[in-house]
């Protein structure tokens, strides 16, 4: 689900027979549908009520990962452009640093 406002979040109630939720940044009209390295307002998820497992995506990197652990408690995170050294090339050091911060090591 592309999220920008609480109204976007309410759309999850329109779906049945799904096994998990993935929340991502909602691109603007002139942006790519993904891979923008941008986050959405994670505060929108703080009071969300769902029994489904849920994940977040969108601009997650080693700098902002601690905000996730402070604000919300997703079942998982989806990493992509936030841990790249160049377009499409993942950086192992960035990934390892992110997980060290996420798990508090």
XYZ file of C-alpha atoms in Angstrom:
105
model
C 0.000 0.000 0.000
C 1.338 3.417 -0.981
C 0.941 5.698 2.019
C 0.890 9.467 2.281
C -2.138 10.189 4.453
C -4.367 8.422 6.956
C -6.904 8.051 4.131
C -4.415 5.885 2.236
C -4.013 3.718 5.316
C -7.773 3.186 5.591
C -7.726 1.418 2.197
C -6.443 -1.755 3.847
C -10.014 -2.368 5.023
C -11.117 -2.808 1.384
C -9.110 -6.008 0.918
C -9.838 -9.581 1.955
C -7.882 -12.803 1.627
C -4.481 -11.201 2.028
C -1.785 -12.648 4.260
C 0.342 -9.576 5.044
C 0.570 -5.824 4.468
C 3.455 -3.859 2.969
C 3.446 -0.088 3.423
C 5.581 2.105 1.181
C 6.126 5.737 0.212
C 3.451 7.055 -2.153
C 5.210 8.534 -5.187
C 4.281 11.928 -6.524
C 2.922 12.287 -10.070
C 6.362 12.710 -11.696
C 8.204 10.046 -9.640
C 8.974 6.416 -10.328
C 6.549 3.895 -8.791
C 9.358 2.645 -6.525
C 13.032 3.019 -5.777
C 12.794 6.685 -4.825
C 14.644 6.274 -1.500
C 11.905 8.269 0.201
C 10.061 7.527 3.406
C 6.482 8.247 4.368
C 5.293 9.491 7.751
C 5.706 6.356 9.886
C 3.662 8.022 12.622
C 0.606 7.119 10.539
C 1.170 3.481 11.548
C 1.471 4.048 15.301
C -2.179 3.416 16.135
C -2.968 1.016 13.315
C -5.018 -2.015 14.326
C -4.532 -5.189 12.308
C -4.015 -8.844 13.024
C -2.053 -9.313 9.803
C 1.725 -9.210 9.794
C 2.945 -5.951 8.291
C 6.139 -4.605 6.799
C 7.415 -1.184 5.818
C 9.418 -0.072 2.847
C 10.600 3.170 1.347
C 13.883 4.912 1.972
C 14.958 2.743 4.901
C 18.647 3.202 5.570
C 21.226 3.019 8.342
C 20.518 6.629 9.336
C 16.770 6.330 9.888
C 16.442 2.715 11.050
C 16.474 3.738 14.733
C 13.356 5.865 14.095
C 11.523 2.700 13.113
C 12.355 0.992 16.381
C 11.364 4.102 18.356
C 8.050 4.766 16.588
C 6.604 1.489 15.389
C 7.151 -2.244 15.562
C 6.728 -3.787 12.099
C 7.041 -7.510 11.526
C 9.735 -6.755 8.996
C 11.346 -4.215 6.721
C 11.897 -4.211 2.977
C 15.301 -2.875 2.004
C 16.278 -1.670 -1.419
C 17.626 1.668 -2.631
C 18.390 2.864 0.900
C 21.255 0.357 1.111
C 22.682 0.808 -2.373
C 26.105 2.221 -3.196
C 24.892 2.960 -6.723
C 21.674 2.255 -8.604
C 20.879 -1.437 -8.279
C 24.107 -2.303 -6.410
C 23.614 -3.173 -2.739
C 26.328 -2.266 -0.236
C 27.054 -4.996 2.330
C 28.512 -2.517 4.817
C 25.353 -0.377 4.707
C 23.192 -3.468 5.176
C 25.282 -4.755 8.096
C 25.358 -1.325 9.778
C 21.591 -1.034 9.389
C 20.975 -4.382 11.083
C 23.428 -3.608 13.882
C 21.437 -0.472 14.648
C 18.096 -2.253 14.248
C 19.046 -5.022 16.679
C 20.946 -2.698 19.009
C 24.399 -4.263 18.575
